[in-house]
Amino acid sequence: MSSHLKTWPLSLFLGIVSFPLVLMYVYLVIDTITVTPPGSIIPEKFTLEDWRFLFEEATGRRPSIWSVTLNSFILASANSIVIVSISATAGYALSRLNVPFRSFFLAGMMVLHAFPTVTLIVSIFLILQMVGLYNTLIGVILVKASLLMPFGVWIMKGFYDTVPWEIEMAGVQDGASRFTVWRRLVLPQVQPGFLALGVFAFLDGWSEFILPQVLAPSSDVQVLSVYLAGLIADEFYFDFGLFKAVGLFYSVPVILLYLFFQDKLMNIYGGGSKG
Amino acid sequence: MRIVLDAVTKQFGAVKAIDDVTLEIVDGELLALLGPSGCGKTTTLFAICGIHRIDSGRILFGDLEVSGLPPQRRSVGVVFQSFALYPHMSVSENIGFPLQVRKESKAEIERKVDEVADLVHIRELLERRPAQLSGGQQQRVAIARAIVRRPDILLLDEPLANLDAKLRLEMRSELRRLQKETGITAVIVTHDQVEAMSMSDRIVIMDDGRILQIGTPDEMYHRPSNKFVAGFIGNPPISFADGKVEDGRFVTEGLDFDLPDRIKKASVTAGQNITLGVRPEYLQPDFATPIEAEITFIENQGREALYDLTLAGGHVFRSIQSGEPICKLGDKIRWGIDADASFFFDDQGKRI
């Protein structure tokens, strides 16, 4: 940044604009550890009452938070692993190999990516019930991963497109098989893409609500988003303190991941355009 | 190793990239494939190394036919135009890669890498990454990687095109030294005739997928087989003038002189269209066949001066003379050409 460019007016403007957002986050935290009388914004007293869910055993009404978190974690990680491993090979094939119907696949992926998930939900429900994967995590994972797949393949294709052809030619000339070339010479160069896509797919699985809500509602396979929604679905028993505390608990991993991987995530937008 | 291309053809769709190319590369020579861009020289190179599968014809390495073999099973080292170093590996890993995929032992790889690194003078760079190297150093690494496994033949695709001018001169002699020292058979692809002339044992000139002439640099310069070769080789380039044969004389607007005896003896008939080609050094103030013209351009290069002479009929000839310019722009001069050393081409472009 050049020194003659004054940055403080800009900072001030951004500060004012983002202040309401900051306030929301601050109150998300404050509300979970205090008691505030209705109509006021000044908290009355400190309490950890709302965080009691962390230590609750599973009851008839709701499952234990830890088993739900584990389910969410499994869904997110499996989504990430499936997406990354299939995109790694599919993206390469579409970028480099002479696949039949290549342009058809590419165009089809764009359309699939834009397809609204909700419209498919009934048929997916029926299919899962027929094959016996209704109310299982595997069912949700398969559906979730396949819906995100076009995006993943497309992103990885973009990364592969930036690797120079001559590197592959050189590898082949050096005596390596096409597979070795892919694994030892090409993969290391699209590594940033994998990291970004992996994190992205994890977060996407973590935040998924509609699929697990419809396809795996029972308490032993519930994920955090469904658990959270369940808290306010009850007509007679609202506990906004608890809702906010669980909400905060739910978003902490997202914020942490973002803090660790923000540079890497930006690659997803750079990958397709360079070279 | 002796490499033979026998009637090789390669098509991309309807376009014939190389058309019926027959060529023998002698063991231990450095052969240059020279031609304008799109002439098929790089395609020929890729056909030899196996990246392009040929549509017809045969390629022989020694007595072994390799036409159907994939690149992995041909013993060919290639230096690509962009060098194509593996960016995530160190220099020594780059050079060792061809040995590693052959599953040679660690100690063996290390020994060979050190040996070849000494040969190309990059011993102190072995731990670096390609991104930390200059263009010339990257070039050396690429060469080291190509020759470390002692291939039958070394192919270089425009090896000097990505280097700056000073480095290009240095690498030109360096490449020649390496080739001589290792005794490897090498083919170099270039569009730069100076490179081809100065480095190679023999030159192959290609245009439009066909070989126009094969010969030593000297033959290329002094005995071009046709007009294209004459025009492509030589810097500053040859000048041409179209004319007619009349009564044993070459006649064109502004120029009229007796044809040399060797041309008269060759079967030229009166009225035949004929093209004169004069290299700049064969047009000098005191040469025999007179030429009257106006100086329309002077380029003083210090050691020598380059003149453009425009004849009354509009034909332009070039002359190069050592020393400072001896005349001014717009001067009317009467210089001479050496008709014996000049070329004459028939209407097909073939040299007579």
XYZ file of C-alpha atoms in Angstrom:
627
model
C 0.000 0.000 0.000
C 1.483 3.353 -0.994
C 1.843 5.777 1.869
C 0.271 8.793 0.173
C -3.029 6.955 -0.081
C -4.922 7.783 3.111
C -6.528 4.646 4.435
C -8.276 5.938 7.554
C -11.409 7.313 5.797
C -11.824 3.941 4.173
C -11.340 2.110 7.444
C -13.836 4.395 9.134
C -16.433 3.797 6.424
C -15.971 0.044 6.571
C -16.096 0.186 10.365
C -19.464 1.970 10.316
C -20.909 -0.351 7.720
C -19.809 -3.510 9.481
C -20.652 -2.347 12.981
C -24.155 -3.920 13.009
C -22.608 -7.239 11.966
C -20.031 -7.069 14.719
C -22.765 -6.207 17.189
C -24.703 -9.298 16.143
C -21.716 -11.528 16.792
C -20.988 -9.828 20.094
C -24.556 -10.356 21.270
C -24.518 -13.937 20.048
C -21.767 -14.508 22.591
C -23.111 -12.226 25.327
C -26.621 -13.656 25.225
C -25.402 -17.174 25.785
C -23.664 -16.318 29.057
C -26.019 -13.726 30.550
C -29.620 -13.203 31.475
C -31.213 -10.204 29.839
C -34.706 -8.993 30.756
C -37.128 -8.752 27.827
C -37.054 -5.382 26.067
C -33.629 -4.448 27.336
C -30.221 -4.782 25.791
C -28.259 -4.466 29.003
C -27.583 -7.902 30.566
C -28.579 -8.392 34.199
C -26.452 -11.227 35.425
C -23.863 -13.774 34.312
C -24.929 -17.386 33.843
C -23.702 -20.565 32.216
C -27.166 -22.053 32.396
C -27.545 -22.022 28.595
C -24.431 -24.144 28.104
C -25.838 -26.991 30.171
C -26.536 -28.926 26.962
C -22.849 -29.753 26.714
C -23.165 -32.043 29.731
C -26.650 -33.416 29.176
C -27.227 -37.070 28.579
C -29.441 -38.030 25.698
C -33.103 -37.692 26.655
C -36.262 -38.765 24.956
C -36.678 -35.295 23.570
C -33.187 -34.739 22.214
C -30.013 -36.751 21.623
C -26.745 -35.862 23.294
C -24.936 -32.942 21.683
C -21.742 -34.944 21.313
C -23.226 -37.738 19.255
C -24.891 -35.126 17.059
C -21.590 -33.278 16.655
C -19.868 -36.512 15.749
C -22.510 -37.144 13.088
C -21.994 -33.669 11.670
C -18.284 -34.224 11.667
C -18.633 -37.549 9.859
C -20.954 -36.035 7.275
C -18.611 -33.079 6.651
C -15.398 -35.126 6.484
C -16.881 -37.866 4.335
C -18.292 -35.239 2.011
C -14.874 -33.645 1.796
C -13.026 -36.921 1.168
C -15.464 -38.182 -1.467
C -15.517 -34.858 -3.306
C -11.748 -34.435 -3.300
C -10.893 -37.958 -4.366
C -13.404 -38.126 -7.198
C -12.746 -34.578 -8.403
C -9.024 -35.328 -8.467
C -9.444 -37.979 -11.131
C -12.521 -36.656 -12.930
C -11.060 -33.167 -13.192
C -7.868 -34.558 -14.683
C -9.764 -36.679 -17.174
C -11.856 -33.748 -18.340
C -8.889 -31.429 -18.491
C -6.356 -33.685 -20.214
C -7.654 -36.948 -21.559
C -9.474 -37.432 -24.794
C -12.747 -38.479 -23.150
C -15.715 -39.159 -25.377
C -18.521 -36.596 -24.938
C -16.122 -34.277 -23.168
C -17.910 -31.031 -24.009
C -21.248 -32.648 -23.213
C -19.946 -33.528 -19.753
C -18.586 -30.049 -19.185
C -21.809 -28.344 -20.176
C -23.829 -30.898 -18.215
C -21.834 -30.163 -15.085
C -22.641 -26.483 -15.249
C -26.343 -27.264 -15.517
C -26.196 -29.818 -12.699
C -24.429 -27.341 -10.474
C -27.187 -24.799 -10.984
C -29.946 -27.330 -10.384
C -31.964 -26.503 -7.232
C -31.594 -29.331 -4.715
C -35.023 -28.868 -3.184
C -36.794 -29.910 -6.354
C -35.053 -33.278 -6.192
C -35.736 -33.970 -2.556
C -38.890 -36.052 -2.988
C -37.410 -38.352 -5.572
C -34.204 -38.699 -3.579
C -36.295 -39.579 -0.536
C -38.104 -42.283 -2.473
C -34.898 -43.701 -3.902
C -33.156 -43.825 -0.535
C -36.144 -45.525 1.028
C -36.196 -48.086 -1.742
C -32.501 -48.956 -1.441
C -32.692 -48.938 2.345
C -30.484 -45.932 2.983
C -33.234 -43.750 4.428
C -32.378 -42.563 7.923
C -28.709 -43.440 7.558
C -25.709 -41.131 7.447
C -24.329 -42.942 4.400
C -27.433 -42.032 2.446
C -27.066 -38.354 3.309
C -23.352 -38.414 2.525
C -23.897 -39.998 -0.887
C -26.612 -37.538 -1.834
C -24.743 -34.531 -0.492
C -21.472 -35.477 -2.199
C -23.081 -36.193 -5.534
C -24.878 -32.862 -5.524
C -21.652 -30.972 -4.834
C -19.633 -33.127 -7.242
C -20.137 -31.060 -10.424
C -18.767 -28.021 -8.655
C -15.752 -29.933 -7.336
C -14.930 -31.485 -10.695
C -15.249 -28.143 -12.407
C -12.945 -26.430 -9.923
C -10.315 -29.179 -10.172
C -10.487 -29.108 -13.959
C -9.650 -25.416 -13.736
C -6.602 -26.174 -11.605
C -5.411 -28.948 -13.918
C -5.813 -26.632 -16.898
C -3.111 -24.365 -15.478
C -0.464 -27.107 -15.362
C 1.650 -26.800 -18.525
C 1.371 -29.646 -21.027
C 5.115 -29.674 -21.456
C 5.584 -30.858 -17.871
C 3.550 -33.946 -18.670
C 5.355 -34.470 -21.951
C 8.663 -34.210 -20.134
C 7.508 -36.749 -17.562
C 6.416 -39.219 -20.205
C 9.683 -38.692 -22.035
C 11.593 -39.331 -18.835
C 10.038 -42.779 -18.855
C 7.200 -42.368 -16.386
C 3.788 -43.902 -17.036
C 0.823 -41.608 -17.444
C -0.328 -42.535 -13.943
C 3.070 -41.782 -12.397
C 3.130 -38.482 -14.230
C -0.256 -37.619 -12.777
C 0.644 -38.669 -9.253
C 4.215 -37.383 -9.000
C 4.313 -34.410 -11.347
C 0.811 -33.042 -11.786
C -0.849 -33.661 -8.412
C 1.744 -31.703 -6.411
C 1.033 -28.697 -8.566
C -2.711 -28.700 -7.986
C -2.319 -29.259 -4.250
C -3.627 -25.785 -3.361
C -6.770 -26.692 -5.238
C -7.218 -29.851 -3.205
C -6.824 -28.042 0.054
C -9.265 -25.347 -0.921
C -11.793 -27.804 -2.298
C -11.414 -30.075 0.730
C -12.090 -27.268 3.187
C -14.899 -25.959 1.061
C -16.575 -29.374 0.883
C -16.136 -29.835 4.636
C -17.821 -26.531 5.395
C -20.540 -27.271 2.891
C -21.259 -30.612 4.546
C -21.123 -29.054 7.978
C -23.698 -26.425 7.123
C -26.043 -28.714 5.182
C -29.539 -28.656 6.637
C -32.269 -29.635 4.226
C -30.860 -33.037 3.180
C -30.279 -34.489 6.677
C -33.509 -32.915 7.900
C -35.529 -34.803 5.294
C -33.414 -37.899 4.748
C -32.089 -38.660 8.249
C -34.362 -37.135 10.883
C -34.185 -39.798 13.579
C -32.228 -38.931 16.681
C -29.337 -41.397 16.332
C -28.266 -39.974 12.954
C -29.149 -36.354 13.584
C -26.613 -33.688 12.654
C -26.090 -30.336 14.338
C -28.151 -28.282 11.931
C -31.140 -30.561 12.406
C -30.628 -30.587 16.171
C -30.540 -26.797 16.153
C -33.698 -26.516 14.124
C -35.358 -29.022 16.440
C -34.861 -26.659 19.381
C -37.262 -24.082 17.996
C -39.577 -26.487 16.237
C -41.245 -27.253 19.550
C -44.499 -25.305 19.760
C -44.670 -24.977 23.520
C -41.150 -24.874 24.672
C -38.912 -22.095 23.310
C -35.492 -21.672 24.825
C -33.757 -18.925 22.944
C -30.800 -18.915 25.304
C -30.167 -22.565 24.534
C -30.774 -21.981 20.827
C -28.146 -19.240 20.740
C -25.646 -21.275 22.724
C -25.988 -24.270 20.398
C -25.831 -21.920 17.423
C -22.559 -20.507 18.682
C -21.244 -24.008 19.345
C -22.254 -24.959 15.797
C -20.438 -22.052 14.164
C -17.169 -22.225 16.121
C -15.558 -24.904 13.880
C -16.517 -22.891 10.812
C -14.858 -19.775 12.163
C -11.755 -21.719 13.217
C -11.424 -23.396 9.831
C -11.867 -20.083 8.139
C -9.156 -18.482 10.254
C -6.710 -21.304 9.490
C -7.448 -21.725 5.817
C -8.568 -18.324 4.563
C -5.539 -17.954 2.263
C -5.991 -21.415 0.844
C -9.704 -20.905 0.283
C -8.981 -17.906 -1.907
C -7.218 -20.252 -4.336
C -10.539 -21.621 -5.444
C -11.251 -18.332 -7.145
C -7.761 -17.950 -8.614
C -7.392 -21.508 -9.877
C -9.488 -21.341 -12.975
C -8.219 -18.117 -14.415
C -4.459 -18.031 -14.403
C -2.116 -19.145 -17.174
C 22.820 -43.821 -32.635
C 21.723 -43.635 -36.247
C 18.117 -42.496 -36.574
C 16.131 -42.967 -39.756
C 12.811 -41.444 -40.683
C 11.348 -43.279 -43.631
C 8.466 -41.612 -45.505
C 6.923 -40.324 -42.277
C 3.565 -38.576 -42.484
C 1.585 -36.998 -39.663
C -1.834 -35.451 -40.096
C -3.857 -33.280 -37.773
C -7.385 -33.580 -39.124
C -7.139 -32.650 -42.768
C -3.837 -30.816 -42.381
C -0.644 -32.664 -43.176
C 1.780 -31.403 -40.526
C 4.616 -33.486 -41.956
C 4.317 -34.927 -45.394
C 6.412 -37.874 -46.549
C 9.556 -36.904 -44.657
C 12.580 -39.111 -45.223
C 15.679 -38.304 -43.256
C 18.750 -40.012 -41.894
C 20.436 -38.681 -38.784
C 24.031 -39.881 -38.643
C 25.446 -41.222 -35.391
C 27.031 -38.458 -33.317
C 25.994 -35.509 -35.422
C 24.083 -32.406 -34.454
C 21.307 -31.895 -36.947
C 19.252 -28.717 -37.097
C 15.640 -28.698 -38.236
C 15.154 -25.221 -39.597
C 12.088 -23.528 -40.962
C 9.458 -20.862 -40.396
C 6.844 -21.449 -37.722
C 4.243 -23.982 -38.753
C 6.595 -25.772 -41.128
C 6.389 -29.064 -39.242
C 9.774 -29.065 -37.561
C 8.432 -29.421 -34.012
C 5.968 -32.064 -35.202
C 8.906 -33.966 -36.667
C 10.696 -33.717 -33.335
C 7.646 -34.965 -31.432
C 7.273 -37.802 -33.931
C 10.824 -38.916 -33.178
C 10.322 -38.853 -29.415
C 6.915 -40.507 -29.637
C 4.619 -37.813 -28.315
C 2.937 -37.705 -31.730
C 1.990 -41.054 -33.205
C 2.793 -41.037 -36.903
C 0.132 -41.895 -39.482
C 2.392 -43.661 -41.949
C 6.044 -44.410 -42.536
C 8.666 -45.827 -40.203
C 11.067 -44.476 -37.592
C 14.178 -46.513 -36.835
C 16.584 -46.154 -33.912
C 19.555 -48.140 -35.122
C 17.924 -51.313 -36.398
C 14.959 -51.107 -34.037
C 11.696 -49.841 -35.432
C 10.099 -47.590 -32.821
C 7.124 -46.232 -34.786
C 4.655 -48.116 -32.613
C 6.451 -47.665 -29.298
C 5.218 -45.166 -26.689
C 7.619 -42.388 -25.589
C 8.462 -44.262 -22.375
C 9.998 -47.100 -24.344
C 12.085 -44.968 -26.678
C 15.415 -43.851 -25.354
C 15.075 -40.157 -26.137
C 16.041 -37.141 -24.058
C 14.055 -34.012 -24.780
C 14.741 -30.404 -23.827
C 11.513 -28.472 -24.203
C 11.230 -24.871 -25.239
C 9.901 -23.845 -21.820
C 12.418 -26.244 -20.170
C 9.471 -27.960 -18.398
C 11.287 -28.409 -15.106
C 9.203 -29.892 -12.306
C 8.592 -26.878 -10.067
C 8.022 -28.798 -6.844
C 11.308 -30.714 -7.023
C 14.836 -29.558 -6.346
C 17.372 -29.497 -9.160
C 18.874 -32.821 -8.140
C 15.418 -34.416 -7.893
C 14.604 -33.045 -11.327
C 17.727 -34.542 -12.856
C 17.287 -37.790 -10.946
C 13.644 -38.250 -11.934
C 14.290 -40.261 -15.141
C 16.534 -42.602 -13.154
C 14.088 -42.837 -10.297
C 11.233 -43.991 -12.507
C 13.621 -46.665 -13.768
C 14.015 -47.776 -10.155
C 17.770 -47.330 -10.026
C 19.399 -47.423 -6.610
C 19.792 -44.251 -4.558
C 23.575 -44.367 -4.655
C 23.578 -44.913 -8.397
C 21.203 -41.998 -8.955
C 23.310 -39.733 -6.786
C 26.480 -40.671 -8.616
C 24.970 -40.082 -12.056
C 23.341 -36.800 -11.032
C 26.656 -35.510 -9.692
C 28.428 -36.579 -12.830
C 26.038 -34.874 -15.195
C 25.836 -31.799 -12.951
C 29.588 -31.435 -13.308
C 29.300 -31.800 -17.035
C 26.808 -28.940 -17.387
C 28.407 -26.853 -14.589
C 25.509 -26.728 -12.125
C 27.138 -28.549 -9.225
C 26.447 -25.738 -6.769
C 22.762 -25.444 -7.728
C 21.651 -28.987 -6.931
C 19.639 -28.090 -3.829
C 17.756 -25.192 -5.385
C 14.258 -25.122 -6.826
C 13.694 -24.267 -10.498
C 12.044 -20.975 -9.535
C 15.306 -19.866 -7.899
C 17.301 -20.305 -11.120
C 17.999 -17.936 -13.982
C 16.947 -18.829 -17.508
C 20.369 -20.100 -18.468
C 20.622 -22.236 -15.344
C 17.179 -23.706 -15.966
C 18.311 -24.526 -19.469
C 21.328 -26.372 -18.097
C 19.165 -28.328 -15.673
C 16.801 -29.280 -18.491
C 19.747 -30.524 -20.556
C 21.157 -32.438 -17.590
C 17.801 -34.126 -17.030
C 17.605 -35.055 -20.701
C 21.055 -36.636 -20.907
C 21.423 -38.177 -17.448
C 20.186 -41.586 -18.569
C 22.368 -41.584 -21.704
C 19.584 -41.621 -24.284
C 20.091 -42.769 -27.871
C 19.282 -39.293 -29.072
C 18.864 -35.826 -27.614
C 16.139 -33.586 -28.980
C 16.060 -29.864 -28.325
C 12.972 -27.823 -29.152
C 13.905 -24.173 -29.697
C 16.377 -24.402 -26.811
C 17.584 -20.824 -27.067
C 14.305 -19.060 -27.786
C 13.518 -18.352 -24.125
C 16.912 -16.850 -23.315
C 18.049 -13.253 -23.612
C 20.445 -12.285 -26.381
C 23.725 -12.476 -24.470
C 22.882 -15.787 -22.856
C 21.825 -17.148 -26.208
C 25.334 -16.669 -27.565
C 26.839 -18.348 -24.531
C 24.461 -21.306 -24.568
C 24.969 -21.774 -28.283
C 28.617 -22.693 -27.826
C 27.840 -24.455 -24.556
C 25.320 -26.752 -26.247
C 27.833 -27.488 -28.948
C 30.477 -28.312 -26.332
C 28.147 -30.669 -24.455
C 27.141 -32.428 -27.635
C 30.765 -32.872 -28.705
C 31.878 -33.973 -25.243
C 29.152 -36.591 -24.828
C 29.190 -37.624 -28.481
C 25.421 -37.869 -28.373
C 23.332 -37.709 -31.529
C 21.280 -34.541 -31.304
C 18.488 -32.838 -33.203
C 17.779 -29.199 -32.594
C 14.667 -27.412 -33.780
C 15.011 -23.743 -34.527
C 13.515 -20.979 -36.616
C 16.707 -18.936 -36.323
C 19.023 -19.572 -39.255
C 22.012 -18.072 -37.433
C 21.585 -20.645 -34.661
C 21.281 -23.464 -37.149
C 24.272 -22.280 -39.187
C 26.546 -21.785 -36.224
C 25.762 -24.908 -34.192
C 24.935 -27.793 -36.430
C 26.797 -30.297 -38.557
C 23.953 -30.484 -41.006
C 20.792 -28.513 -41.568
C 17.393 -29.704 -42.723
C 15.240 -26.949 -44.116
C 11.520 -27.569 -43.945
C 8.541 -25.697 -45.243
C 4.907 -26.693 -45.271
C 5.625 -30.152 -43.848
C 8.204 -31.064 -46.474
C 11.972 -31.196 -46.493
C 13.367 -28.730 -49.013
C 17.046 -29.385 -48.598
C 19.465 -31.303 -46.406
C 23.083 -30.239 -46.249
C 25.941 -28.739 -44.311
C 25.654 -25.057 -43.351
C 28.181 -24.273 -46.071
C 26.197 -26.082 -48.769
C 23.024 -24.368 -47.612
C 24.617 -20.981 -47.974
C 26.507 -21.439 -51.199
C 24.408 -24.018 -53.000
C 20.769 -23.557 -51.990
C 18.554 -25.915 -53.956
C 15.771 -23.408 -54.377
C 14.599 -19.869 -53.849
C 13.040 -20.542 -50.443
C 16.270 -21.912 -49.003
C 18.296 -19.065 -50.481
C 15.901 -16.550 -48.979
C 15.751 -18.230 -45.588
C 19.464 -18.609 -45.030
C 21.715 -15.579 -44.772
C 21.541 -12.426 -42.724
C 21.079 -9.781 -44.018
C 18.983 -11.715 -46.522
C 19.512 -12.221 -50.220
C 17.707 -9.934 -52.674
C 15.702 -11.264 -55.596
C 14.749 -9.752 -58.931
C 12.429 -11.367 -61.482
C 13.477 -11.109 -65.097
C 13.682 -12.887 -68.443
C 16.314 -14.646 -70.475
C 16.898 -12.794 -73.735
C 19.659 -13.757 -76.100
C 21.862 -15.210 -73.367
C 21.323 -12.194 -71.169
C 19.424 -11.610 -67.951
C 17.013 -8.776 -68.576
C 14.798 -6.911 -66.184
C 13.830 -3.293 -65.805
C 16.932 -1.327 -64.899
C 19.314 -4.278 -65.226
C 20.658 -6.158 -68.219
C 23.762 -8.336 -68.211
C 25.338 -11.379 -69.798
C 24.429 -14.628 -68.059
C 27.392 -16.575 -66.656
C 28.532 -19.490 -68.784
C 27.297 -22.156 -66.394
C 23.749 -20.771 -66.711
C 23.983 -20.559 -70.485
C 25.098 -24.190 -70.585
C 22.166 -25.250 -68.447
C 19.155 -25.445 -70.676
C 17.699 -21.976 -70.409
C 15.618 -20.916 -73.356
C 15.062 -17.423 -74.631
C 12.020 -15.757 -73.117
C 12.079 -17.998 -70.051
C 11.168 -16.392 -66.740
C 14.131 -16.408 -64.409
C 14.856 -14.948 -60.971
C 18.147 -13.442 -59.956
C 19.321 -13.762 -56.374
C 22.245 -11.697 -55.098
C 23.633 -11.958 -51.584
C 24.633 -8.569 -50.090
C 28.324 -9.416 -50.087
C 28.275 -10.032 -53.844
C 27.187 -6.483 -54.567
C 30.199 -4.232 -54.068
C 31.463 -0.947 -55.609
C 34.162 -2.570 -57.724
C 32.506 -5.779 -58.926
C 32.329 -6.607 -62.631
C 28.674 -6.581 -63.682
C 27.603 -2.941 -63.454
C 24.453 -1.894 -61.682
C 23.146 1.661 -61.519
C 20.911 2.589 -58.643
C 19.954 5.109 -56.005
C 20.808 4.599 -52.330
C 17.483 4.502 -50.505
C 18.525 3.266 -47.082
C 21.728 3.106 -45.078
C 22.147 1.236 -41.824
C 25.445 1.905 -40.086
C 26.282 -0.995 -37.806
C 29.711 0.353 -36.877
C 31.887 -2.436 -38.166
C 29.933 -2.619 -41.389
C 27.331 -0.681 -43.313
C 24.205 -2.002 -44.960
C 22.816 -0.282 -48.073
C 19.530 -0.588 -49.907
C 19.872 0.126 -53.631
C 16.758 0.873 -55.648
C 17.027 0.354 -59.390
C 15.257 2.448 -61.997
C 12.715 -0.351 -62.411
C 11.923 -0.505 -58.682
C 13.933 -3.633 -57.820
C 15.707 -3.351 -54.485
C 19.126 -4.909 -53.849
C 21.152 -5.001 -50.673
C 24.858 -4.521 -50.196
C 26.966 -4.981 -47.111
C 30.401 -3.381 -46.892
C 32.856 -3.165 -44.062
C 33.714 0.182 -42.555
C 31.833 3.460 -42.332
C 29.202 4.305 -44.999
C 30.890 5.575 -48.181
C 27.927 7.468 -49.590
C 24.804 9.352 -48.565
C 21.116 8.659 -48.812
C 19.848 9.602 -52.279
C 23.247 9.265 -53.978
C 23.248 7.831 -57.497
C 25.886 5.128 -57.601
C 27.331 2.720 -60.120
C 28.456 -0.431 -58.341
C 28.768 -4.003 -59.548
C 27.520 -7.498 -58.790
C 29.393 -10.765 -59.019
C 27.266 -12.598 -61.550
C 29.217 -15.850 -61.135
C 28.513 -16.003 -57.421
C 24.875 -15.016 -57.855
C 22.014 -17.495 -58.051
C 19.461 -17.942 -60.794
C 16.152 -19.689 -60.202
C 13.664 -20.987 -62.749
C 9.964 -20.209 -62.547
C 9.447 -23.205 -60.221
C 11.925 -21.667 -57.780
C 14.591 -24.299 -58.434
C 18.163 -23.125 -58.669
C 19.661 -23.432 -62.148
